[in-house]
PDB file of C-alpha atoms and ligand atoms in Angstrom:
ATOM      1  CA  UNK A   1      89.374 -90.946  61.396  1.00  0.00           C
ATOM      2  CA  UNK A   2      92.865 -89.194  61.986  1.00  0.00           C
ATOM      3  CA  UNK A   3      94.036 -88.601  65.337  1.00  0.00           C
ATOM      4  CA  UNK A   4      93.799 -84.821  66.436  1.00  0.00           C
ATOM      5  CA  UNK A   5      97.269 -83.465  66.812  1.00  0.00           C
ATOM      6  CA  UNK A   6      97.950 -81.375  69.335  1.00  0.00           C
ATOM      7  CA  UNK A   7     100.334 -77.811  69.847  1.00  0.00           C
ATOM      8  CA  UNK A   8     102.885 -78.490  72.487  1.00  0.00           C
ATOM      9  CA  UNK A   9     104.842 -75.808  74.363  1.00  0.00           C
ATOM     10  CA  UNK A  10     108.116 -76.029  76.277  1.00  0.00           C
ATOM     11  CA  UNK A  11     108.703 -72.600  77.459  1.00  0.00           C
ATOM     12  CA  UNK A  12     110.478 -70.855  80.795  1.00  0.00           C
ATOM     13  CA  UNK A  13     113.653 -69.644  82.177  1.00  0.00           C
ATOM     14  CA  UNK A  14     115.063 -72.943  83.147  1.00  0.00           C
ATOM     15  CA  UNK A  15     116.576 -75.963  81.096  1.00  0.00           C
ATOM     16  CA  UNK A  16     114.801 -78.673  79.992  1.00  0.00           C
ATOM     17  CA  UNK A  17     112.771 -77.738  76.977  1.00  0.00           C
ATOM     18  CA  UNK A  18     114.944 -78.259  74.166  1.00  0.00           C
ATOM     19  CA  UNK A  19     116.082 -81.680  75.546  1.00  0.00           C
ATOM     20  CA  UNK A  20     112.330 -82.321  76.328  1.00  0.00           C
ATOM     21  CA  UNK A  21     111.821 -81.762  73.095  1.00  0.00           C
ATOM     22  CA  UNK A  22     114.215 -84.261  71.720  1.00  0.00           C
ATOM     23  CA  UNK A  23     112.920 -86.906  74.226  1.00  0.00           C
ATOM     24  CA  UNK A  24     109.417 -86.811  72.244  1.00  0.00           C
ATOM     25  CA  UNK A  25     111.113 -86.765  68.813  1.00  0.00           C
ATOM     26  CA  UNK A  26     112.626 -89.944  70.129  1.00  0.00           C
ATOM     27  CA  UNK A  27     109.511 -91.354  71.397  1.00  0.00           C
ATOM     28  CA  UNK A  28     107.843 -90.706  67.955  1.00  0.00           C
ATOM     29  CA  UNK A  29     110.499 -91.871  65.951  1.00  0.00           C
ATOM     30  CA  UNK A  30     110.470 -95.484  67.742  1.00  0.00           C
ATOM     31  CA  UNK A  31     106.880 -96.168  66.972  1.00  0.00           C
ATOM     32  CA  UNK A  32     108.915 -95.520  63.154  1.00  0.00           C
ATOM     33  CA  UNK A  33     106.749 -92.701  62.401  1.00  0.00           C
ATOM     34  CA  UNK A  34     108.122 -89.286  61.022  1.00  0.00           C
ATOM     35  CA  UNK A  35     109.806 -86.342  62.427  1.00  0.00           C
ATOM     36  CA  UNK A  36     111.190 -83.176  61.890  1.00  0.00           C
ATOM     37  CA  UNK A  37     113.019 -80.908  63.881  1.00  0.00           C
ATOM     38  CA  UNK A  38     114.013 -77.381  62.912  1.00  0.00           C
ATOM     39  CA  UNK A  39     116.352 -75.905  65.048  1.00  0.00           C
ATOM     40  CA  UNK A  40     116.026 -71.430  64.972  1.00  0.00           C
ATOM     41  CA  UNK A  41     119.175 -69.013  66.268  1.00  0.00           C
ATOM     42  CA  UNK A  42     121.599 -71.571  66.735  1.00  0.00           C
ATOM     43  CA  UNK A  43     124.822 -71.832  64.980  1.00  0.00           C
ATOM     44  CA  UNK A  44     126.163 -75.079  62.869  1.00  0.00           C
ATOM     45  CA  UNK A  45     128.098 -76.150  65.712  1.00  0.00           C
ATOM     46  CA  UNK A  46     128.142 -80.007  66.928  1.00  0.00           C
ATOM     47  CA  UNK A  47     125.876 -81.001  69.311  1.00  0.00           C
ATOM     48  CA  UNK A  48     125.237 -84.381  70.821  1.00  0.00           C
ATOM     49  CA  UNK A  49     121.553 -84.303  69.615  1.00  0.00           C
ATOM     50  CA  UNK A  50     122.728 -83.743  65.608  1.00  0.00           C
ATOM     51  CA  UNK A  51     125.389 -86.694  66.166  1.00  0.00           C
ATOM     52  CA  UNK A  52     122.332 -88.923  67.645  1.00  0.00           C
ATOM     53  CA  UNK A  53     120.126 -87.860  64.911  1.00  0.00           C
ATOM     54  CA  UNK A  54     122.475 -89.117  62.543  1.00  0.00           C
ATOM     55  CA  UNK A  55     122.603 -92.309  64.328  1.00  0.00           C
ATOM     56  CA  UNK A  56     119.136 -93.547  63.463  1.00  0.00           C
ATOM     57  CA  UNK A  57     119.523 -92.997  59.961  1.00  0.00           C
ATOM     58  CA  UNK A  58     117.164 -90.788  58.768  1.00  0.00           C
ATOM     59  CA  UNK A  59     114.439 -91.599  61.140  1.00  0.00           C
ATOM     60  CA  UNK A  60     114.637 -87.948  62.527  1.00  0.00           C
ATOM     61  CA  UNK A  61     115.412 -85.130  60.153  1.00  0.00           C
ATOM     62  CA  UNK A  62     117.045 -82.629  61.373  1.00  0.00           C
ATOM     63  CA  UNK A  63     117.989 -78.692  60.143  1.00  0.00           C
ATOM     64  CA  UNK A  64     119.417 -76.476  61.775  1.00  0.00           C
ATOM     65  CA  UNK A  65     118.688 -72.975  60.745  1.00  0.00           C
ATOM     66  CA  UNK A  66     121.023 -70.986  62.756  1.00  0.00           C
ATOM     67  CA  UNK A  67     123.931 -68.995  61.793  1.00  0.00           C
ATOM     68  CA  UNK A  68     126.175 -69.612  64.380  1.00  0.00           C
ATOM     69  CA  UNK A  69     127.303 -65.289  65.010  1.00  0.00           C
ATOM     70  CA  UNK A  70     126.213 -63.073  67.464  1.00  0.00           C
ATOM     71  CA  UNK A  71     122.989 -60.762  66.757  1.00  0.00           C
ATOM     72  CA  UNK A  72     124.745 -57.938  67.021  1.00  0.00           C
ATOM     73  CA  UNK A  73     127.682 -58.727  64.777  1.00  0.00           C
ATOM     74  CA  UNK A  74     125.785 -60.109  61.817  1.00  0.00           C
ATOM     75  CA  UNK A  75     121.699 -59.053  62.105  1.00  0.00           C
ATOM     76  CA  UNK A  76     121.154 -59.467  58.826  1.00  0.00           C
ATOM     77  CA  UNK A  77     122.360 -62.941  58.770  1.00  0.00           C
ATOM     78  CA  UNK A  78     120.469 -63.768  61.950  1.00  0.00           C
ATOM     79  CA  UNK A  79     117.300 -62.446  60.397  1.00  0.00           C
ATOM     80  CA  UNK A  80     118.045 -64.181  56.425  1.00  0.00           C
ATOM     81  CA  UNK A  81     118.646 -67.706  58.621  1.00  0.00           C
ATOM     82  CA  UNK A  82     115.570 -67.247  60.671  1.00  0.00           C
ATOM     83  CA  UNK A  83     112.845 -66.527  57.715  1.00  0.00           C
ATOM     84  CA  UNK A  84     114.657 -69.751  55.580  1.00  0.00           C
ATOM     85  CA  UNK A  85     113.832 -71.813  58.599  1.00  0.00           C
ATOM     86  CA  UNK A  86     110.498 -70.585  58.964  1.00  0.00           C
ATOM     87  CA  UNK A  87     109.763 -70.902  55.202  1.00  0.00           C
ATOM     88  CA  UNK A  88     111.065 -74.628  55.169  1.00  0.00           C
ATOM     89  CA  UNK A  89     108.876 -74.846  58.953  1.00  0.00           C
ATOM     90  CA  UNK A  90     105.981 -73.784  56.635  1.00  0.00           C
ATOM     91  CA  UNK A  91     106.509 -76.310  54.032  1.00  0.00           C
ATOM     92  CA  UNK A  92     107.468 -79.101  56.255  1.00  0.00           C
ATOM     93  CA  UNK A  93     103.867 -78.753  58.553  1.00  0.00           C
ATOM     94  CA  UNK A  94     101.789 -78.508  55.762  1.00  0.00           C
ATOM     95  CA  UNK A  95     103.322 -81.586  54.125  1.00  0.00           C
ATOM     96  CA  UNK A  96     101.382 -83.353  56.757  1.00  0.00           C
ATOM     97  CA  UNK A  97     103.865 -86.239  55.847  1.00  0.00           C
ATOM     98  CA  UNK A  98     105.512 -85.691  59.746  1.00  0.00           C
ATOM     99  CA  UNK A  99     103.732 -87.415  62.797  1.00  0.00           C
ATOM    100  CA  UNK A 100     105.962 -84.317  64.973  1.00  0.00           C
ATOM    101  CA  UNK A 101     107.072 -81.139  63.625  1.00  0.00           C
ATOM    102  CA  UNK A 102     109.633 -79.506  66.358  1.00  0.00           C
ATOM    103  CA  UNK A 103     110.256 -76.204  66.208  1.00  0.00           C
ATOM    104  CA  UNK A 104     113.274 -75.148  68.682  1.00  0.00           C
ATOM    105  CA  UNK A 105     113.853 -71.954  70.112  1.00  0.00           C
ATOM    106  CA  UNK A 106     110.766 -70.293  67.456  1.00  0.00           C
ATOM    107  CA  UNK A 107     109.971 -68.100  70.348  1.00  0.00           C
ATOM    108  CA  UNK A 108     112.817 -66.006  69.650  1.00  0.00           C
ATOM    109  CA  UNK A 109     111.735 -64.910  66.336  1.00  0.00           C
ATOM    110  CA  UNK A 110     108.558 -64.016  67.760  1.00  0.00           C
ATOM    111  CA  UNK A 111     110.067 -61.870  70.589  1.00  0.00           C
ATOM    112  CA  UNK A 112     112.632 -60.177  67.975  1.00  0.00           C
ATOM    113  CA  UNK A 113     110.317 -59.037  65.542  1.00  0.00           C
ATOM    114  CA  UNK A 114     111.259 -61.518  62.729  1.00  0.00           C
ATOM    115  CA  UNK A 115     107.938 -62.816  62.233  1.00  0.00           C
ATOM    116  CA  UNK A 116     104.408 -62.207  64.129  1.00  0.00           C
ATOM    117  CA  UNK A 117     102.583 -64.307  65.984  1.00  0.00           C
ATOM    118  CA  UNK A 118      99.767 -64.169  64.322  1.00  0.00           C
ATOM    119  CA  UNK A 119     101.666 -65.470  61.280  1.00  0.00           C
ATOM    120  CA  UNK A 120     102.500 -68.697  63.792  1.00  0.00           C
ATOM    121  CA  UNK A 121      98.686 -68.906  64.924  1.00  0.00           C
ATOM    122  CA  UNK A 122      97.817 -69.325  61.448  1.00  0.00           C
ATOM    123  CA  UNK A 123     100.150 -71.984  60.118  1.00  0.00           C
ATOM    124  CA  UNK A 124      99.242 -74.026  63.631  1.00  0.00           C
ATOM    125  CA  UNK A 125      95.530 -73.610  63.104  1.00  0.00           C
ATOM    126  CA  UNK A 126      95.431 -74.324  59.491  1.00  0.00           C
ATOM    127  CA  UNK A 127      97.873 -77.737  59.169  1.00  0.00           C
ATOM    128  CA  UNK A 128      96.838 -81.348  58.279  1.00  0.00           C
ATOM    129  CA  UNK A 129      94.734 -82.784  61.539  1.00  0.00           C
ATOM    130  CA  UNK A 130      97.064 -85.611  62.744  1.00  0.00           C
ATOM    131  CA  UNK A 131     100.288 -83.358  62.771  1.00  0.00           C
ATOM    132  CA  UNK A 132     101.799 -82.759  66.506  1.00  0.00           C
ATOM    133  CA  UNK A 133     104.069 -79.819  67.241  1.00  0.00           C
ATOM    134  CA  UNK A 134     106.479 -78.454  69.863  1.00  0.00           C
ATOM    135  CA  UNK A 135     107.794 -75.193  70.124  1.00  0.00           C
ATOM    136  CA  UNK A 136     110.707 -74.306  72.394  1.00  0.00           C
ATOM    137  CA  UNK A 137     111.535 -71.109  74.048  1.00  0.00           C
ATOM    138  CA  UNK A 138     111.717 -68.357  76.653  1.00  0.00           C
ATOM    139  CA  UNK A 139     108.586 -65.929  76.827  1.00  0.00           C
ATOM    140  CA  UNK A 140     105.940 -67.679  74.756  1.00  0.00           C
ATOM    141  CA  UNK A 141     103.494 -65.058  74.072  1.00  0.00           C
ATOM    142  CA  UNK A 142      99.617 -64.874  75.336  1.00  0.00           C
ATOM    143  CA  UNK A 143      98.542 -65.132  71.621  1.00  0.00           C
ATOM    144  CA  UNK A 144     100.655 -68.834  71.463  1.00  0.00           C
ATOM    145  CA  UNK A 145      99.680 -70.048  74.599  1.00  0.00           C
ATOM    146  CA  UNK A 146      96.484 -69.431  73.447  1.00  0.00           C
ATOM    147  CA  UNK A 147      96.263 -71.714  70.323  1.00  0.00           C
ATOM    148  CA  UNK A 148      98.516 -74.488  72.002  1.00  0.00           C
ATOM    149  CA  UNK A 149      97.298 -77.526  74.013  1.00  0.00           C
ATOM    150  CA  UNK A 150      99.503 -78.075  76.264  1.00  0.00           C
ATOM    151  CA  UNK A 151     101.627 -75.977  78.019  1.00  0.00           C
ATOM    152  CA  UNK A 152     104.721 -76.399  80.008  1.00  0.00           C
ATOM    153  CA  UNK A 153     107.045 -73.989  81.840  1.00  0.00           C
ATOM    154  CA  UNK A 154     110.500 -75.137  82.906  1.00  0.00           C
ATOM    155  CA  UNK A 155     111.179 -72.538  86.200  1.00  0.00           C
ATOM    156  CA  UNK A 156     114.858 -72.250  87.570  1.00  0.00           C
ATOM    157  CA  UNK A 157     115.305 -72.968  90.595  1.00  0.00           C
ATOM    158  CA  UNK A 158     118.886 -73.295  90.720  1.00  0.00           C
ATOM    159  CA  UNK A 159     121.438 -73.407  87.739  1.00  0.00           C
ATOM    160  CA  UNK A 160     124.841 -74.404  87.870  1.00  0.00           C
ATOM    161  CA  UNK A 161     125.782 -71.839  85.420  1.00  0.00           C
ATOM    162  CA  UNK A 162     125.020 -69.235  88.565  1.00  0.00           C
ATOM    163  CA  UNK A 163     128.202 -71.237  90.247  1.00  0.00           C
ATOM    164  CA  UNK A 164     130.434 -70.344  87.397  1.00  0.00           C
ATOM    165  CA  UNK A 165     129.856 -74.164  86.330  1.00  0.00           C
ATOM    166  CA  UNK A 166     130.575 -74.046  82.289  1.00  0.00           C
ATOM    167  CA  UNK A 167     128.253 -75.679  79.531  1.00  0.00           C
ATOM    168  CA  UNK A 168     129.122 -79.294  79.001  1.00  0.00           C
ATOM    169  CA  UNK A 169     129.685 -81.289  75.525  1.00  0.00           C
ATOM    170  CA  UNK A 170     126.716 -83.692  76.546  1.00  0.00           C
ATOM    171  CA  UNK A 171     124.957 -81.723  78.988  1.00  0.00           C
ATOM    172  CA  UNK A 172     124.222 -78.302  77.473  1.00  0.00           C
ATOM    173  CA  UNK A 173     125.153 -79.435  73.972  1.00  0.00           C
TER     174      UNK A 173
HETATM  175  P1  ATP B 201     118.299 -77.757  77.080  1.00  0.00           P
HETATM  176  O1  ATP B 201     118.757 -77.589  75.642  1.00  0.00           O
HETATM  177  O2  ATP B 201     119.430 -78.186  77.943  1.00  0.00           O
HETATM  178  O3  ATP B 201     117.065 -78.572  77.213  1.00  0.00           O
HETATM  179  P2  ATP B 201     116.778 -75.313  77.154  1.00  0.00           P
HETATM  180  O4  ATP B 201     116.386 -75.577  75.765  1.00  0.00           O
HETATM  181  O5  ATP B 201     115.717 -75.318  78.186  1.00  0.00           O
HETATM  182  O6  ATP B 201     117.917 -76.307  77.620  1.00  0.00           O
HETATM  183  P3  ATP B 201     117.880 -72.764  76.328  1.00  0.00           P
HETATM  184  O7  ATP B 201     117.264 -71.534  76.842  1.00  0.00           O
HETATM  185  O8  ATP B 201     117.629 -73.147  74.916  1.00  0.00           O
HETATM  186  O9  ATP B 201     117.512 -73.938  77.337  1.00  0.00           O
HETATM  187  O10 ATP B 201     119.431 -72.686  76.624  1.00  0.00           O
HETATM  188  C1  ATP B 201     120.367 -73.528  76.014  1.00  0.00           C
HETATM  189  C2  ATP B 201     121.401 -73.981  77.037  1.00  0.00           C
HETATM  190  O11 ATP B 201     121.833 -72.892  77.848  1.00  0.00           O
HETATM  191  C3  ATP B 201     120.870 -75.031  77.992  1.00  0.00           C
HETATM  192  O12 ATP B 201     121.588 -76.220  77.843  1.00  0.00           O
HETATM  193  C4  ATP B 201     120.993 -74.480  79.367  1.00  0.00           C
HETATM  194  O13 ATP B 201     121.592 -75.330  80.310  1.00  0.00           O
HETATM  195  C5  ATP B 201     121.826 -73.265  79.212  1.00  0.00           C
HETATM  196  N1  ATP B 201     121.203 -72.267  80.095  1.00  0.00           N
HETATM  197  C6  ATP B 201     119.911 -72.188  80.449  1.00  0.00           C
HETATM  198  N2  ATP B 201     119.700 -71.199  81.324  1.00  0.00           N
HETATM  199  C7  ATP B 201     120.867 -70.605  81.498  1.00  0.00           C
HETATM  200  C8  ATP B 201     121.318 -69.515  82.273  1.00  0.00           C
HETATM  201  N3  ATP B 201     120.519 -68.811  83.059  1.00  0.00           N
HETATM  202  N4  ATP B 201     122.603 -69.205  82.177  1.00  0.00           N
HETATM  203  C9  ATP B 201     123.439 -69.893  81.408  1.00  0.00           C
HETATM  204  N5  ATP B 201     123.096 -70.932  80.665  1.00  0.00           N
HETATM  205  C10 ATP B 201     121.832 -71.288  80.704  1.00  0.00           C
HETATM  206 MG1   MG B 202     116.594 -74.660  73.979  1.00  0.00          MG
END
């Protein structure tokens, strides 16, 4: 009998929920089962997760779908990025051949209009029994929180950023 997986949200104003997210790609990825992570709105840039990632040689794959310029500058390109990571998303879940499927910062395209939630319920409800997921974001929507199992919400109570304190190569990135 497989294992039910389950729908895992990391959602709120404060930090924590990408690099949760990361910490249970790790923990998956040591028991040498698969992952994927899919990374949404971000740019190309370096971050200390990628460089880990690359690390462990192919234990973790990561893409990051992303283009890297503001929405305002370049919609289109925001929008084109978005739907290619969602399409590979698609593909990748219903491979079943993943133990986790993380999809970072998906709550975006959601809240912009670049796909519907409903179109999210559906691939969740209808993928291979075993496979676990995690979706990062701010403002998960009623309809997502519905469908997932567990649900957590990172609340700021203080950020250093509020202090003028600057994002960190190993902190924030
Ligand atoms: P992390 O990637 O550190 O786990 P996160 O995924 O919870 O954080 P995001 O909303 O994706 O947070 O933001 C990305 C980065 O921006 C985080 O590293 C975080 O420290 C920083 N950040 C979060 N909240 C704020 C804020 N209010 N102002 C400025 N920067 C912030
Ligand atoms: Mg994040």
């Amino acid at each position: 009998m497989v294992e039910r997986g389950i729908v895992i949200i990391n959602t709120g104003n404060g930090k924590g929920k990408t690099t949760a997210a990361f910490g249970q790609a790790l923990r998956v990825a040591g028991h040498g089962m698969r992952v994927c992570i899919i990374q949404f709105i971000k740019g190309q840039w370096v971050t200390g997760e990628g460089k880990a990632v690359k690390l462990l040689g192919g234990r973790i794959e990561l893409h990051v779908c992303g283009t890297g310029f503001t929405w305002q500058a370049d919609r289109e390109q925001v929008i084109e990025a978005a739907l290619v990571g969602w399409r590979l998303a698609r593909e990748k879940i219903s491979a079943g051949a993943y133990r986790l499927v993380v999809l970072d910062e998906l709550t975006y395209l959601i809240n912009y209009g670049i796909i519907s939630e409903d179109e999210v319920r559906e691939v969740l409800s209808s993928r291979p029994e075993g496979v676990d997921i995690v979706i990062t974001g701010r403002e998960a929507g009623d309809g997502l929180i519905a469908v997932a199992d567990l649900v957590t919400e990172m609340r700021e109570i203080k950020h250093h950023y509020r202090q003028g304190v600057a994002a960190r190569k190993g902190r924030e990135f």
